[in-house]
Amino acid sequence: MSKTKEQRIKKLKKNRIWPSILGLILILLISALVLALVMAASAVDIVQRKLIDSVMTSTKIADLFEDYDSSSKENIEREILSHIDILDEVIAVSVTDTEKKPVWSSNGEYPTDDNVITEELVQEVTDKEIGIIIDNDENQMFTIDDEGILINENIFIDIWESEDFSATVPFTSMTLWLVVPVNDMEVMVLNNIPLYHQDFLMTLVTIILCGMLIAVFVIYYLISFVSMVLRVRKTTKIIYTDMVTGGDNWLLFIKKGTALLKKNKKAQLNYAMLHMEMRKYRSFCTCFGVNKGQELIEKFYTALKKEIQRKEVMAHQENAAFGLLLTYTEKADLEARIQKIEAALNTVLPGMKMYFGTGIYLVQQDERDVEQLYNNAMIACEMAGEESENSIAYFDVEMNNQKLWERKVEDDMDRALANREFQVYLQPKISTSEETLGGAEALVRWIHPTEGFIPPNRFIPIFEKNGFILKLDDYMLEEVARVQSEWLAEGRRLVPISVNVSRAHFTREDLAEHICSIVDKYQVPHSVIELELTESAFFDDKNVLLNTVHKLREAGFQVSMDDFGAGYSSLNSLKELQLDVLKIDADFFRGADAEERGLLIVSEVIDLAKKLNMKIVAEGIESKEQVEFLTEQECDLIQGYFYAKPMPVTEFAQKYSV
Ligand code: C2E
Ligand code: CA
Ligand code: CA
């Protein structure tokens, strides 16, 4: 698979799962941070508020010491004690002088230096500017600053875990001394700051709301994430599904096949790549419709699936072709298995015999390019030809060379025609009665700039397949008409020159008019042009053939049947088609046992042709004996190496100074 194709498919499948996972993590992190901030901020706020209250109470108590002297001492002390009784949050009040010498204490306790909150600190706390250090019952500390909050986690946990949740009982409390200077004394108030659950109720509600909001968000995100994962899986499934069979498609075949071949590193298994196709699938579709054809492919797929074993893969390729990557031990076993598979496929449509062509490529160690391997298997099948029987063909390098040659021919043909690389060679037809020139056949030769001389059997079959033969035949006809017109102008005696008209032409109804128009450009009499048809033209539209031949003969052209006797039932075509010339195929004169029987048939054919008023040309004549025999049989013309091989037009003109 090409890199870009692979990337495109990857892109299709990817569907951004990673950004979603990242997004989820980010959401969770942000949510945790927001929750922590909300919790911390409200905790700090509550503690700060409580502190401010304590500071205010302590300041009010300290104010009572404004007039503290020997006379008022007792009254003030009594008043303070009554305050301590009434106020829950005040535990004790102690007074020292500036040298820190105890003056008075409600309970005889004085703060030590490091658990006292100084006046400045109190001031700062009331201004809510900076944090505070609190020493509570358990001697634990926590710190709050003005920007954010740094809470000693221990106390935080302690706060929550210290008591059962209760509406009235504080779950924890902080005890701290607040110091307020009054005159030349320092009044220290030991505060008890209780923290109730209710204080945190709002925080709790906010946290729950925030939590719920975040949960909704996260759930929504999770749902969309899961649905995206499902969507990705679905897309992947679609990418790997064949639209005709509903099963694995070609892409998956390549993927799985490559994986299998990669795993088979030490070549524990022998693999064979198969291209298996149903013969005449197009005809089936023409007869029964495309839908029925597709149904058939789907049934083939199901049947094939049953034949596939572990560590093997199979998929529909296109039309009626399937790719199979099978394991095997011996070639004979593999072939037996293919026959078994073909038999299984034949059960799909009871009552109808179907034939399959199979191309096989035996995979070598380290070969993993599934597409290339399949291509080889396909070439093997293609080269075996379109037979009407089951066939199995193995790929060999020669096939690849042939394929490459076909490609080159197709690449070069248009240029070759434009550059006049195709040349007319003429082969004489010699009259048996006078041993003089009685006609000629025009045969094409390709003089390729790099490949040199190329005989027609190397390119005509390719052109017949790709349709280029239509252009080439027209070109040959035109060249022959041009040569004849030149010779006519030069005052030479003209003999008929035959050109080959390929079967492919007989699809056009105006073929006769088309031929006339080409020849008439050169104003040569039609009688000097002969058109050679092969019997295979009968297999196409018979009416077009009959009409065309009729029109051509009416127009004065001579029409001959080429290769008479080669292959098909020739006599039948003679019955329906009125022609001028019969060309007896060279095959009659070849082969070991052809001699007697062949010659007997030839003499009978000649006889028959004479009765049908046709001229006879014997082709491929190489020996004197053949010439003598044909002369005896009164065959009209002889064409063959015995007299001359096909030659360039100029050479022909010199040799047969017509
Ligand atoms: P074909 O029309 O049957 O042409 C006769 C072939 O037999 C020619 O082969 C000719 O060179 C060869 N031949 C002639 N005498 C002898 C002989 O004594 N012994 C042997 N062994 N062969 C002999 P060529 O030129 O190679 O052409 C092969 C075929 O290619 C032709 O068979 C014809 O079917 C096709 N072809 C050639 N030129 C054209 C063309 O311009 N158009 C079309 N449509 N087909 C062409
Ligand atoms: Ca011919
Ligand atoms: Ca022939």
mmCIF file with all atom_site columns, N, CA, C and O and ligand atoms in Angstrom, residues 441 500 532 562 583 619, ligand 2:
data_model
loop_
_atom_site.group_PDB
_atom_site.id
_atom_site.type_symbol
_atom_site.label_atom_id
_atom_site.label_alt_id
_atom_site.label_comp_id
_atom_site.label_asym_id
_atom_site.label_entity_id
_atom_site.label_seq_id
_atom_site.pdbx_PDB_ins_code
_atom_site.Cartn_x
_atom_site.Cartn_y
_atom_site.Cartn_z
_atom_site.occupancy
_atom_site.B_iso_or_equiv
_atom_site.pdbx_formal_charge
_atom_site.auth_seq_id
_atom_site.auth_comp_id
_atom_site.auth_asym_id
_atom_site.auth_atom_id
_atom_site.pdbx_PDB_model_num
ATOM   1  N  N  . GLU A 1 441 ? -0.085 -9.660  -50.143 1.00 0.00 ? 441 GLU A N  1
ATOM   2  C  CA . GLU A 1 441 ? -0.760 -9.368  -48.859 1.00 0.00 ? 441 GLU A CA 1
ATOM   3  C  C  . GLU A 1 441 ? 0.081  -8.340  -48.103 1.00 0.00 ? 441 GLU A C  1
ATOM   4  O  O  . GLU A 1 441 ? 1.301  -8.447  -48.040 1.00 0.00 ? 441 GLU A O  1
ATOM   5  N  N  . ASN A 1 500 ? -5.527 -6.976  -43.955 1.00 0.00 ? 500 ASN A N  1
ATOM   6  C  CA . ASN A 1 500 ? -6.263 -7.727  -42.942 1.00 0.00 ? 500 ASN A CA 1
ATOM   7  C  C  . ASN A 1 500 ? -7.254 -6.825  -42.221 1.00 0.00 ? 500 ASN A C  1
ATOM   8  O  O  . ASN A 1 500 ? -6.914 -5.707  -41.823 1.00 0.00 ? 500 ASN A O  1
ATOM   9  N  N  . GLU A 1 532 ? -9.192 -9.037  -46.192 1.00 0.00 ? 532 GLU A N  1
ATOM   10 C  CA . GLU A 1 532 ? -9.146 -10.381 -45.605 1.00 0.00 ? 532 GLU A CA 1
ATOM   11 C  C  . GLU A 1 532 ? -9.871 -10.396 -44.258 1.00 0.00 ? 532 GLU A C  1
ATOM   12 O  O  . GLU A 1 532 ? -9.504 -9.669  -43.342 1.00 0.00 ? 532 GLU A O  1
ATOM   13 N  N  . ASP A 1 562 ? -9.826 -15.416 -44.635 1.00 0.00 ? 562 ASP A N  1
ATOM   14 C  CA . ASP A 1 562 ? -8.463 -15.752 -44.229 1.00 0.00 ? 562 ASP A CA 1
ATOM   15 C  C  . ASP A 1 562 ? -8.495 -17.008 -43.356 1.00 0.00 ? 562 ASP A C  1
ATOM   16 O  O  . ASP A 1 562 ? -9.521 -17.327 -42.739 1.00 0.00 ? 562 ASP A O  1
ATOM   17 N  N  . LYS A 1 583 ? -8.720 -18.310 -48.541 1.00 0.00 ? 583 LYS A N  1
ATOM   18 C  CA . LYS A 1 583 ? -7.297 -18.509 -48.228 1.00 0.00 ? 583 LYS A CA 1
ATOM   19 C  C  . LYS A 1 583 ? -7.175 -19.743 -47.344 1.00 0.00 ? 583 LYS A C  1
ATOM   20 O  O  . LYS A 1 583 ? -7.651 -19.749 -46.205 1.00 0.00 ? 583 LYS A O  1
ATOM   21 N  N  . GLU A 1 619 ? -1.811 -20.514 -48.344 1.00 0.00 ? 619 GLU A N  1
ATOM   22 C  CA . GLU A 1 619 ? -0.866 -19.711 -47.545 1.00 0.00 ? 619 GLU A CA 1
ATOM   23 C  C  . GLU A 1 619 ? 0.218  -20.582 -46.950 1.00 0.00 ? 619 GLU A C  1
ATOM   24 O  O  . GLU A 1 619 ? 0.019  -21.780 -46.734 1.00 0.00 ? 619 GLU A O  1
HETATM 25 CA CA . CA  B 2 .   ? -4.070 -12.430 -43.695 1.00 0.00 ? 2   CA  B CA 1
#
